GROMACS .gro file of C-alpha atoms in nm:
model
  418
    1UNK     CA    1   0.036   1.815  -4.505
    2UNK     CA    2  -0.159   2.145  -4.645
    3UNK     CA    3   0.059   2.383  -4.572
    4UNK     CA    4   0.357   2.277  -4.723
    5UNK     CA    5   0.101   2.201  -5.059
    6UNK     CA    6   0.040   2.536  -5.014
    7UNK     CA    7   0.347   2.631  -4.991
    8UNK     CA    8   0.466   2.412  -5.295
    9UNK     CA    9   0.162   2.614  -5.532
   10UNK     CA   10   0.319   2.888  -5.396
   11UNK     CA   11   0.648   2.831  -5.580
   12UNK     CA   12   0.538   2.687  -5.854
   13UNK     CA   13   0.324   3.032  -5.889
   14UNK     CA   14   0.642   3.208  -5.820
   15UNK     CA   15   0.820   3.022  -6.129
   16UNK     CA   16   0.520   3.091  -6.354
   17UNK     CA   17   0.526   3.479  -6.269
   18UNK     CA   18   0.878   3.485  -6.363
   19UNK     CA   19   0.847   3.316  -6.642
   20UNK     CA   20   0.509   3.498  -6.712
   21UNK     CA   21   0.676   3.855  -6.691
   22UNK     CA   22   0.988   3.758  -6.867
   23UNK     CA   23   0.767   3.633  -7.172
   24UNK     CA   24   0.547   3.926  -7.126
   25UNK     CA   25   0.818   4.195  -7.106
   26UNK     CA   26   1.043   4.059  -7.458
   27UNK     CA   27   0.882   4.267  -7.709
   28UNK     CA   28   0.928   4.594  -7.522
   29UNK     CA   29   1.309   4.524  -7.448
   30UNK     CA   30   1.402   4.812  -7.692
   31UNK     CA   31   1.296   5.072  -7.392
   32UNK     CA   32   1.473   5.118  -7.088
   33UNK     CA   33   1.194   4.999  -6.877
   34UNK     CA   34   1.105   4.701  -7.053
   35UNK     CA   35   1.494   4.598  -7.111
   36UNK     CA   36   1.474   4.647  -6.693
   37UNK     CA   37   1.175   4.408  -6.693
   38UNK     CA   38   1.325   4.200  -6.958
   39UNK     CA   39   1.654   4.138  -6.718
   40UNK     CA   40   1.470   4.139  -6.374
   41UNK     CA   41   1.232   3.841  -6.489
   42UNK     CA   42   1.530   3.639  -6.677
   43UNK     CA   43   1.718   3.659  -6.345
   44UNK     CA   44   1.406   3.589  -6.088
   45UNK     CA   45   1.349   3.248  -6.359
   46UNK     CA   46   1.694   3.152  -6.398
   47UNK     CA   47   1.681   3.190  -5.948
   48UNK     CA   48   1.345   3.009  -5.934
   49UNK     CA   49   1.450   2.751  -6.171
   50UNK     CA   50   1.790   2.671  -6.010
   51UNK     CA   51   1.641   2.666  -5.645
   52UNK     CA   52   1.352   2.421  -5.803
   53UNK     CA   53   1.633   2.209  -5.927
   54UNK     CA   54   1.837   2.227  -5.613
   55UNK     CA   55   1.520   2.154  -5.358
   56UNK     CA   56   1.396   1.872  -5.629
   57UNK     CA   57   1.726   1.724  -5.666
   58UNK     CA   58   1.766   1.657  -5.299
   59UNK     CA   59   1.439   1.410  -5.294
   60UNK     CA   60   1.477   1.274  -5.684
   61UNK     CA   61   1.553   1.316  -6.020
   62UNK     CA   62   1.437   1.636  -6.214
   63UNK     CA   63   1.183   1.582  -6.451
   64UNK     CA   64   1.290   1.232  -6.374
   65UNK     CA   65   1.573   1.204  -6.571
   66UNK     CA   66   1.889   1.094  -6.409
   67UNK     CA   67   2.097   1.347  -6.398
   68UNK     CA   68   2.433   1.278  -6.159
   69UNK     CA   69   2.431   1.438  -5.817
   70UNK     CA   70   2.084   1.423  -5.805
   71UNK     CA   71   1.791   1.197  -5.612
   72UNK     CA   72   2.057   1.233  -5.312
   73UNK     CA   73   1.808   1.131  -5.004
   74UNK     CA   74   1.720   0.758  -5.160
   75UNK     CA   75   2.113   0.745  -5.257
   76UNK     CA   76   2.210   0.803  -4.963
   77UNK     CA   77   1.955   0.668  -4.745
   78UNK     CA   78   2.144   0.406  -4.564
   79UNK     CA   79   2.399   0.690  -4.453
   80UNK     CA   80   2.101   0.927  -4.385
   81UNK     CA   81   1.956   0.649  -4.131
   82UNK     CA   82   2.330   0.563  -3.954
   83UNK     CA   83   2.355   0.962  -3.901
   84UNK     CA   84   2.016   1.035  -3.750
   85UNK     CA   85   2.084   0.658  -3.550
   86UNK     CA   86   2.421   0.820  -3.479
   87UNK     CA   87   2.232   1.181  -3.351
   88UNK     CA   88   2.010   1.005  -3.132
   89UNK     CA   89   2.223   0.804  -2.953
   90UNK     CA   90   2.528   1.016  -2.912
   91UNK     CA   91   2.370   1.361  -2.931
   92UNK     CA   92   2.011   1.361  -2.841
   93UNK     CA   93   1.970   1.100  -2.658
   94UNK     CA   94   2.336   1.015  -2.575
   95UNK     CA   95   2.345   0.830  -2.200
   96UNK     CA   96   2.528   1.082  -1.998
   97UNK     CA   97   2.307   1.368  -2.092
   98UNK     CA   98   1.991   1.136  -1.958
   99UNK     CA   99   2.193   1.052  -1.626
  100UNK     CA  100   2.272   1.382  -1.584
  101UNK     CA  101   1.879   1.480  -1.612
  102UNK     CA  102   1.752   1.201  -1.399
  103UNK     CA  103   2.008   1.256  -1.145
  104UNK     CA  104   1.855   1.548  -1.021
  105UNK     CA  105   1.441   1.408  -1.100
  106UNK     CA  106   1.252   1.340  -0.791
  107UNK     CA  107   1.090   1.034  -0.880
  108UNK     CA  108   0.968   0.925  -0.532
  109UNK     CA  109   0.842   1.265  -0.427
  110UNK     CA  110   0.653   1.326  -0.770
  111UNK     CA  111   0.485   0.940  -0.737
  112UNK     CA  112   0.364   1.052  -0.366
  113UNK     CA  113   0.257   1.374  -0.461
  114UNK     CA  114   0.067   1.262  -0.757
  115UNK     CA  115  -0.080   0.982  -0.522
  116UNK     CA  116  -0.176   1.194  -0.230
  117UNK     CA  117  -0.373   1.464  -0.516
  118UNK     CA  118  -0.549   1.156  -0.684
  119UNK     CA  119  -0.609   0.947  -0.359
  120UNK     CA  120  -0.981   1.066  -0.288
  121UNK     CA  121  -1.096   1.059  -0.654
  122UNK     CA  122  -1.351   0.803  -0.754
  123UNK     CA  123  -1.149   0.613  -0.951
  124UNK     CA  124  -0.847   0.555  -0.701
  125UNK     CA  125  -1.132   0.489  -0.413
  126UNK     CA  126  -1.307   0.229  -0.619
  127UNK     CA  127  -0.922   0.048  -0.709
  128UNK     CA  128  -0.824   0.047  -0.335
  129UNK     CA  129  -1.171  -0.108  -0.266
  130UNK     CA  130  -1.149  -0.359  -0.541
  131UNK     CA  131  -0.760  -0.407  -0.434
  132UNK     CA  132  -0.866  -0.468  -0.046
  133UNK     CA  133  -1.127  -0.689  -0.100
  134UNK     CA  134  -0.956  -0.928  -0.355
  135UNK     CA  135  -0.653  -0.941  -0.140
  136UNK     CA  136  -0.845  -1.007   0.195
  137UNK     CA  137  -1.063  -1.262  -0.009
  138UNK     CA  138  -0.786  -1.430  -0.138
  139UNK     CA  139  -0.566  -1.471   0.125
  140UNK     CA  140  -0.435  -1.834   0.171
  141UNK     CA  141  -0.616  -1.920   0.506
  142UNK     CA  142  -0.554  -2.290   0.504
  143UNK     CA  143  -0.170  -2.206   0.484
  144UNK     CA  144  -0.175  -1.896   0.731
  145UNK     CA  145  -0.382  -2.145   1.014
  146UNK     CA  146  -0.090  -2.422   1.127
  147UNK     CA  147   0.159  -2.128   1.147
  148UNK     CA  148  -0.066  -1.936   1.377
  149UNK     CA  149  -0.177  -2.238   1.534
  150UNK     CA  150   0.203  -2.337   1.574
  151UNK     CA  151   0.268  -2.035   1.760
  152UNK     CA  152   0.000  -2.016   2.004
  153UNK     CA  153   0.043  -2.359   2.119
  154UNK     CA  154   0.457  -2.245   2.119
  155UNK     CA  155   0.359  -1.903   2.327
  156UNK     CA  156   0.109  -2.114   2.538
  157UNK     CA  157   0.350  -2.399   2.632
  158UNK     CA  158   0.616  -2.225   2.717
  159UNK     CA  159   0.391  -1.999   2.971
  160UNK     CA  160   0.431  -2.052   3.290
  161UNK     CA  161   0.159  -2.056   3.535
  162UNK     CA  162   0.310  -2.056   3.847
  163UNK     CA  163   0.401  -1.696   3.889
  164UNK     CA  164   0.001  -1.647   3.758
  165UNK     CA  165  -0.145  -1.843   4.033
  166UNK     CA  166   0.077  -1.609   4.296
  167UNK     CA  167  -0.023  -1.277   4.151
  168UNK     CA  168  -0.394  -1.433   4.167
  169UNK     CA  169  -0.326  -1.483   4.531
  170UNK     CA  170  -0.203  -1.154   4.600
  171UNK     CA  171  -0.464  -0.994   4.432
  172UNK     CA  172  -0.730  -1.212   4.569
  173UNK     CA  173  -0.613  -1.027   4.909
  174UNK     CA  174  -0.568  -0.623   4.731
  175UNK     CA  175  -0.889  -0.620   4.593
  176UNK     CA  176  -1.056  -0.783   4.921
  177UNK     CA  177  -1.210  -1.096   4.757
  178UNK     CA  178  -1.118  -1.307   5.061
  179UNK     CA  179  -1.353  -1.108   5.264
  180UNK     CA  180  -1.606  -1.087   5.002
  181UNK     CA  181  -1.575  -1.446   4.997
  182UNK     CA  182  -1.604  -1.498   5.390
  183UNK     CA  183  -1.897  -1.251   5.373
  184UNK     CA  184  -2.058  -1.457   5.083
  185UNK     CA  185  -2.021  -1.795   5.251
  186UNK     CA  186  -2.162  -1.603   5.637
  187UNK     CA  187  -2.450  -1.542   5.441
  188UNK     CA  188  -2.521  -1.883   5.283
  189UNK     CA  189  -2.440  -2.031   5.652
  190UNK     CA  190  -2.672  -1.787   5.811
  191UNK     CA  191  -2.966  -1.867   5.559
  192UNK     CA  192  -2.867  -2.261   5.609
  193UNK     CA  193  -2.913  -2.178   5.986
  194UNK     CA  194  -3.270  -2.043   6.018
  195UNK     CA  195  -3.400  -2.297   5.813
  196UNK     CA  196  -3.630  -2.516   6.100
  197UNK     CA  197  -3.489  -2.871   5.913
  198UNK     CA  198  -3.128  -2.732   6.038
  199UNK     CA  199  -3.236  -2.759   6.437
  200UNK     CA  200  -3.280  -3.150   6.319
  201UNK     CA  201  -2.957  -3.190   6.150
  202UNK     CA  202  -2.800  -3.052   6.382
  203UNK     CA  203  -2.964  -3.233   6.682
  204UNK     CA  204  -2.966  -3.558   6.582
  205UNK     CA  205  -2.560  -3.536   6.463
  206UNK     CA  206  -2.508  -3.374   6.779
  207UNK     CA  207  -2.700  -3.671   6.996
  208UNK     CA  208  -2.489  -3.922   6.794
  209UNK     CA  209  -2.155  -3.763   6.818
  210UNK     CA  210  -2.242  -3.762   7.225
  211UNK     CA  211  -2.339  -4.141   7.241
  212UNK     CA  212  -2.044  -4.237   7.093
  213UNK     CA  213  -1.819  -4.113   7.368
  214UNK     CA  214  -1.730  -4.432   7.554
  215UNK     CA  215  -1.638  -4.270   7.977
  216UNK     CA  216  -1.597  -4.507   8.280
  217UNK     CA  217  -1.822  -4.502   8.633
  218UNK     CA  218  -1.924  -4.178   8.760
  219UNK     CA  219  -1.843  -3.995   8.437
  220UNK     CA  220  -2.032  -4.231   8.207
  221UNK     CA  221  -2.338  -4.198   8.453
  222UNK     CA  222  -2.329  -3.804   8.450
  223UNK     CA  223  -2.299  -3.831   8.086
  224UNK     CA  224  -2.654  -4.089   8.091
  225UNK     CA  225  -2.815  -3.841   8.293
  226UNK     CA  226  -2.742  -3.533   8.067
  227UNK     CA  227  -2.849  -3.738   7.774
  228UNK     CA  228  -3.116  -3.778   7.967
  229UNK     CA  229  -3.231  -3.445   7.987
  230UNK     CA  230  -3.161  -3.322   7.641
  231UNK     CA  231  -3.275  -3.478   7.353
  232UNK     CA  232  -3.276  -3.345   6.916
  233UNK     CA  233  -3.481  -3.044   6.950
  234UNK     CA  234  -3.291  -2.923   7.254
  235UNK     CA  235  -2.966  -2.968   7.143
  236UNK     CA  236  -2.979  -2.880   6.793
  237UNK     CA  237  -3.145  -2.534   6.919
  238UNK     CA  238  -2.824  -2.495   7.176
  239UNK     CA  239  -2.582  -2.589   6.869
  240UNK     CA  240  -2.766  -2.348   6.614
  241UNK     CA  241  -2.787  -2.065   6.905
  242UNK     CA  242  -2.389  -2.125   6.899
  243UNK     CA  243  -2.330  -2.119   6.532
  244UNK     CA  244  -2.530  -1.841   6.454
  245UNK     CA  245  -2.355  -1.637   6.721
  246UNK     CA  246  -2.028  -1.714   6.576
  247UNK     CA  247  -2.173  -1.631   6.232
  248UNK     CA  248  -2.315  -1.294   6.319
  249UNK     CA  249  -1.911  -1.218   6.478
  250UNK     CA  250  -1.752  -1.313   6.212
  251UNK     CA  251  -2.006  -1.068   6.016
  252UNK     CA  252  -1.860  -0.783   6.232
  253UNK     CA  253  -1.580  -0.568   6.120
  254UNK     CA  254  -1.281  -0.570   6.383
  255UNK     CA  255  -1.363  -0.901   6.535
  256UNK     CA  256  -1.063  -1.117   6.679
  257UNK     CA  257  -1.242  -1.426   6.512
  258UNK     CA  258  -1.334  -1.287   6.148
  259UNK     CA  259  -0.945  -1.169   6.182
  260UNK     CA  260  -0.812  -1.529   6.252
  261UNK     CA  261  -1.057  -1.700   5.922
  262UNK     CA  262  -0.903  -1.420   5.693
  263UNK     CA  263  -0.562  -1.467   5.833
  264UNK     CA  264  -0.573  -1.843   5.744
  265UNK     CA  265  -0.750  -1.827   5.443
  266UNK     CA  266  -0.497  -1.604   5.309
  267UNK     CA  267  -0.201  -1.798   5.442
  268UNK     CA  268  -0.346  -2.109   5.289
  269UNK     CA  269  -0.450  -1.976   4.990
  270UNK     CA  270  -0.061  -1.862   4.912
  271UNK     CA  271   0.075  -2.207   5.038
  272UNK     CA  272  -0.116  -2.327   4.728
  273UNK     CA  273  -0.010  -2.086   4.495
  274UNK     CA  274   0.321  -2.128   4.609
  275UNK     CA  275   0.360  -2.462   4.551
  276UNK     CA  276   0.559  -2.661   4.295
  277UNK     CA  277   0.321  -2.980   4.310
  278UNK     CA  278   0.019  -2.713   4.268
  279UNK     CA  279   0.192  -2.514   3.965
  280UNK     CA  280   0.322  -2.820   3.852
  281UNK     CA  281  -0.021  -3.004   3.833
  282UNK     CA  282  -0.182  -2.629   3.659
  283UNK     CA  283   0.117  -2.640   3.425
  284UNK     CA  284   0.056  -3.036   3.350
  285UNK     CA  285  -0.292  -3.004   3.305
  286UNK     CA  286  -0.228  -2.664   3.064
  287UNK     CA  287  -0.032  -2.898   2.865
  288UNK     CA  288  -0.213  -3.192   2.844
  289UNK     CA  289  -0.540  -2.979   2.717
  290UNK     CA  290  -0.294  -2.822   2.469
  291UNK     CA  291  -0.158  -3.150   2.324
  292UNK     CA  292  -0.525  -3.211   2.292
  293UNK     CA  293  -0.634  -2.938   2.137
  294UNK     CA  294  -0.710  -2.973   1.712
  295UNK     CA  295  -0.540  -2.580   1.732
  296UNK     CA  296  -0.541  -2.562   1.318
  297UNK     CA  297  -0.889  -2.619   1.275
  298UNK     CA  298  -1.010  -2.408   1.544
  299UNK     CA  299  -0.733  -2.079   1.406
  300UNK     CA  300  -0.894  -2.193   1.042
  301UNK     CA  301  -1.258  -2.160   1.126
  302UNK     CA  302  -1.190  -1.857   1.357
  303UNK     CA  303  -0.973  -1.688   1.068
  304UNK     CA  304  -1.281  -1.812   0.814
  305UNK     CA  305  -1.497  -1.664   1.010
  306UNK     CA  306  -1.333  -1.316   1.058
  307UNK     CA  307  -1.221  -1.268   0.718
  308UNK     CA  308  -1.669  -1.346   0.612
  309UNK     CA  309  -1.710  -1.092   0.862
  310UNK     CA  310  -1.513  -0.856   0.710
  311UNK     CA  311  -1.610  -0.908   0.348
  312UNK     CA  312  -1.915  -0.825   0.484
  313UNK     CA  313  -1.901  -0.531   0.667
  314UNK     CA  314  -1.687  -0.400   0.333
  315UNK     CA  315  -1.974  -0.454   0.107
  316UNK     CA  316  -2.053  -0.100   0.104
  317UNK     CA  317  -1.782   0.015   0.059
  318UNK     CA  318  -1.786   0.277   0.340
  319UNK     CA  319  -1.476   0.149   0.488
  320UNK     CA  320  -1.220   0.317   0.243
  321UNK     CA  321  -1.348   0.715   0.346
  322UNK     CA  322  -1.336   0.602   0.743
  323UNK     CA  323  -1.015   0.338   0.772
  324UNK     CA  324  -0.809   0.278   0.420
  325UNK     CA  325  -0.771   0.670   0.269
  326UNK     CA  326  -0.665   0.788   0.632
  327UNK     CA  327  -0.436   0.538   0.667
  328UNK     CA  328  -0.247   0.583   0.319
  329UNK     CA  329  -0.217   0.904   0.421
  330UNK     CA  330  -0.080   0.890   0.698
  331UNK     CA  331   0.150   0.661   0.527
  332UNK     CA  332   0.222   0.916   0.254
  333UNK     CA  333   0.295   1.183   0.513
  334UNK     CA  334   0.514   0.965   0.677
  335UNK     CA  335   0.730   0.893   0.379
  336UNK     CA  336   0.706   1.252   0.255
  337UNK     CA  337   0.867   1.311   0.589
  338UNK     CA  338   1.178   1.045   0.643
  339UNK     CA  339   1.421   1.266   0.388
  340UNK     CA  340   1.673   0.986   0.450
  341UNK     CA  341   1.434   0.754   0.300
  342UNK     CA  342   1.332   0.979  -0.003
  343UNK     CA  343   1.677   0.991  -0.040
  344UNK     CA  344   1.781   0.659  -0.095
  345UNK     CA  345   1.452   0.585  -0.298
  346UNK     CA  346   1.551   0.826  -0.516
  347UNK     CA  347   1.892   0.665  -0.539
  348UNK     CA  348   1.709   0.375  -0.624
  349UNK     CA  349   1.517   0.511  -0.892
  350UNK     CA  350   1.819   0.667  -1.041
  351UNK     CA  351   2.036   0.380  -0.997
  352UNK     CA  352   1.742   0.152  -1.173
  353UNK     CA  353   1.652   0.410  -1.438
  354UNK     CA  354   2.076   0.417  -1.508
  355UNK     CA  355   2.100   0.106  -1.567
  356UNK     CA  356   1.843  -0.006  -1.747
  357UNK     CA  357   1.938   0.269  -1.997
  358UNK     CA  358   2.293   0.110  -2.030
  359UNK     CA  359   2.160  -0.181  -2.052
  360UNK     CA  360   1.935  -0.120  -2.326
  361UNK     CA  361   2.087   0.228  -2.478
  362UNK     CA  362   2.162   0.050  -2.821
  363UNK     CA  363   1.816  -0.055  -2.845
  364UNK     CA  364   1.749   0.365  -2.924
  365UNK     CA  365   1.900   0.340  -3.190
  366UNK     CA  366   1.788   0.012  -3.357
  367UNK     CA  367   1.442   0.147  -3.272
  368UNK     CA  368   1.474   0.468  -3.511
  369UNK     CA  369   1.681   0.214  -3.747
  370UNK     CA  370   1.382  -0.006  -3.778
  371UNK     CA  371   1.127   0.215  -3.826
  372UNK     CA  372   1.288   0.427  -4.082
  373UNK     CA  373   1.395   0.075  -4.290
  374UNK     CA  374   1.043  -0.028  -4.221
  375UNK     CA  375   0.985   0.278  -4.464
  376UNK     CA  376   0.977   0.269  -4.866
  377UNK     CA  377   1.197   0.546  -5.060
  378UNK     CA  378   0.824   0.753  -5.114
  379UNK     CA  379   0.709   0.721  -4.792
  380UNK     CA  380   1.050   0.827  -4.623
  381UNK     CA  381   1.040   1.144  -4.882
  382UNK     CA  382   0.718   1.232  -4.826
  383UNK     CA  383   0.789   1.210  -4.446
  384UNK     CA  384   1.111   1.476  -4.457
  385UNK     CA  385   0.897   1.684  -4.717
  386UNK     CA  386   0.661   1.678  -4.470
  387UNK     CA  387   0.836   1.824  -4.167
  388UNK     CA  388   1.054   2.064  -4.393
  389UNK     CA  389   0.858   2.115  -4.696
  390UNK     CA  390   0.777   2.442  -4.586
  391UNK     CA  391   1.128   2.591  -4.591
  392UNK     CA  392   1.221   2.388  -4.903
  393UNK     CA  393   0.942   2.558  -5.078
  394UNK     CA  394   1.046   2.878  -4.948
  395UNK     CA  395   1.387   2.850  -5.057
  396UNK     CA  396   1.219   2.845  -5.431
  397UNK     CA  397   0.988   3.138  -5.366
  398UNK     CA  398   1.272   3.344  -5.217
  399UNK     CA  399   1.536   3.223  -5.543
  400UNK     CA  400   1.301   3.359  -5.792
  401UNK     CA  401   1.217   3.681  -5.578
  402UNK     CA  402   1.584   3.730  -5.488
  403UNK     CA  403   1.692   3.662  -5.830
  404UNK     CA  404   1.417   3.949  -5.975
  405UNK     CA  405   1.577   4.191  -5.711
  406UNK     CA  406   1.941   4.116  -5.856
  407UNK     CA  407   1.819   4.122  -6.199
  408UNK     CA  408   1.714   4.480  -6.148
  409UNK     CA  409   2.015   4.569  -6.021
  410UNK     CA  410   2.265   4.405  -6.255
  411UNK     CA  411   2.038   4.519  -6.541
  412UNK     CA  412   1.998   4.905  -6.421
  413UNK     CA  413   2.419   4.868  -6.340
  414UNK     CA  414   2.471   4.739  -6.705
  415UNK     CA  415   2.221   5.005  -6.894
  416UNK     CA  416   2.374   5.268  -6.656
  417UNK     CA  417   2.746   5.191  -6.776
  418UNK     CA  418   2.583   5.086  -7.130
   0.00000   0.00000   0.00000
């Protein structure tokens, strides 16, 4: 607003110098110079004053009386406002000339860029902590549980365990558990054979498995006389001697016997595997403990307790530098690079930004309508003087210098052919 005040002194100044000379040079009109002065002035106030009434007559009336042709802005206000409405929409802001512009913008390459230079500022870190930590605590647990719950026990009953058990049992002979297994149970055998309590157990079993063998005449009397002669000690000491030989072969890598357990404890141990009442029975009972199983509370508390977990191992915050920036990032890059995807996102945008501007084009215009009716006649005047006061003014200050300048001329022309 100064400068065009200034600018408005200016011409008023320009008006008074005129009129200032002209008044100034009348009594010395009788000499060529001051009948040049006299005629220079005259023409640079008749200039001024015509360009004053010209720039003034545009805003309102002169001197305020109403003179026709005059005041033509507030006259003609309501075409004023459907022209500039009309230069908006169809000139400066017309649609095709904005489709045209946008078709070419990069909208999804600007919004990554920009992301991936503002990503490890303070203020984006503490918004993707806030973000994480709202979302993680306020994910709906108590509807998330039955579908996981639903699934696993889906997944789990439809798993068969049949073809589990026979890998088990083919493993069980890879990895040489069998023979850890014999080896294990040698041991516990040979330790159970030492022991002086197992020369009794054996003994008297052994002394009652013998008198139980019903024989007839000279074989039952042999078989008196032999009982005769042994008795618990004795017998359990031949039976442990006996055992503990076996035990100590079996020990023995390469013997025919260990050979024959190994051999049938494999065999037997893939009979079982292999067998449909077996699987059937480990599928059954699979079943049965999943039918009894209360799966959505145990997912809920396990899901409770993981998410707690988390919360608290995010409290410091730490997590966004080590896990979440990286991974945006990565993310980023990866967009950045698919150019068929920044492709069609950019289609996207363009294809959004189009037609929301069809859709809402008019609305340009009815924007600059309604602020410019929202304006009184003095407001909307000062506003233009405003913006083009400056050259208005100017228009004044160059009348009343022009008009001096023709003055001269027209004045020296007339004395010259005077």
């Amino acid at each position: 607003m100064a400068k065009p005040k200034k600018n408005k002194t200016a011409a008023a100044w320009s008006l008074v110098i005129m009129g200032a000379g002209f008044a100034a040079s009348l009594p010395f009109q009788g000499v060529p110079v001051g009948k040049l002065l006299v005629g220079s002035f005259e023409a640079g106030l008749v200039g001024g004053l015509a360009d004053w009434f010209a720039v003034t007559a545009l805003f309102r009336h002169p001197l305020g009386i109403p003179i026709p042709h005059t005041a033509l802005l507030p006259k003609n206000r309501d075409k004023m406002t459907e022209g500039l409405v009309s230069a908006v929409e169809n000139n400066l802001l017309n649609k095709d000339s904005i489709t045209e512009k946008i078709a070419g913008f990069k909208a999804a390459e600007i919004v990554l860029d920009t992301l991936g230079r503002e990503l490890h500022s303070d203020g984006i870190k503490t918004m993707i902590d806030t973000l994480c930590k709202r979302i993680l605590a306020g994910l709906p647990l108590e509807q998330i549980a039955p579908i996981v719950a639903k699934e696993i026990k889906s997944q789990a009953g439809a798993f068969d365990l049949g073809p589990i058990l026979e890998r088990a049992a083919v493993q069980v002979t890879e990895r040489g558990y069998d023979a850890q297994a014999l080896d294990y149970a040698l041991k516990q055998a040979e330790e159970w054979l030492v022991k002086p309590e197992t020369i009794l157990f054996l003994g008297e079993s052994g002394m009652k498995a013998i008198s139980g063998i019903q024989m007839n005449g000279l074989m039952q009397f042999a078989m008196n006389a032999f009982m005769g002669y042994l008795n618990e000690d004795r017998l359990g000491g031949i039976i442990q001697g006996y055992l503990f030989d076996r035990v100590e072969d079996m020990k023995r890598e390469g013997s025919a016997l260990r050979y024959k357990v190994l051999d049938m404890l494999r065999t037997q141990a893939m009979r079982i595997a292999v067998s449909e009442a077996v699987q059937d029975g480990l599928n059954g009972w699979k079943n049965n403990l999943l039918d009894g199983w209360n799966a959505e509370e145990t997912v809920l508390n396990k899901l409770i307790e993981m998410r707690d977990k988390a919360l608290v191992a995010m409290e410091d915050g730490r997590y966004v530098d080590t896990y979440a920036l990286p991974a945006i990032e990565k993310v980023l890059a990866d967009l950045r690079a698919d150019d068929a995807l920044m492709t069609s996102m950019n289609g996207k945008i363009v294809e959004g930004v189009t037609t929301l501007l069809e859709k809402n084009h008019s609305k340009i215009g009815n924007l600059v309508r309604e602020n410019v009716d929202k304006m009184d006649n003095a407001s909307l005047i000062s506003l233009i003087e405003d913006k083009v006061g400056q050259d208005l003014q100017w228009i004044r200050i160059n009348g009343a210098v022009t008009g001096f300048i023709i003055g001269v001329l027209l004045t020296a022309l007339r004395m010259v052919l005077e």
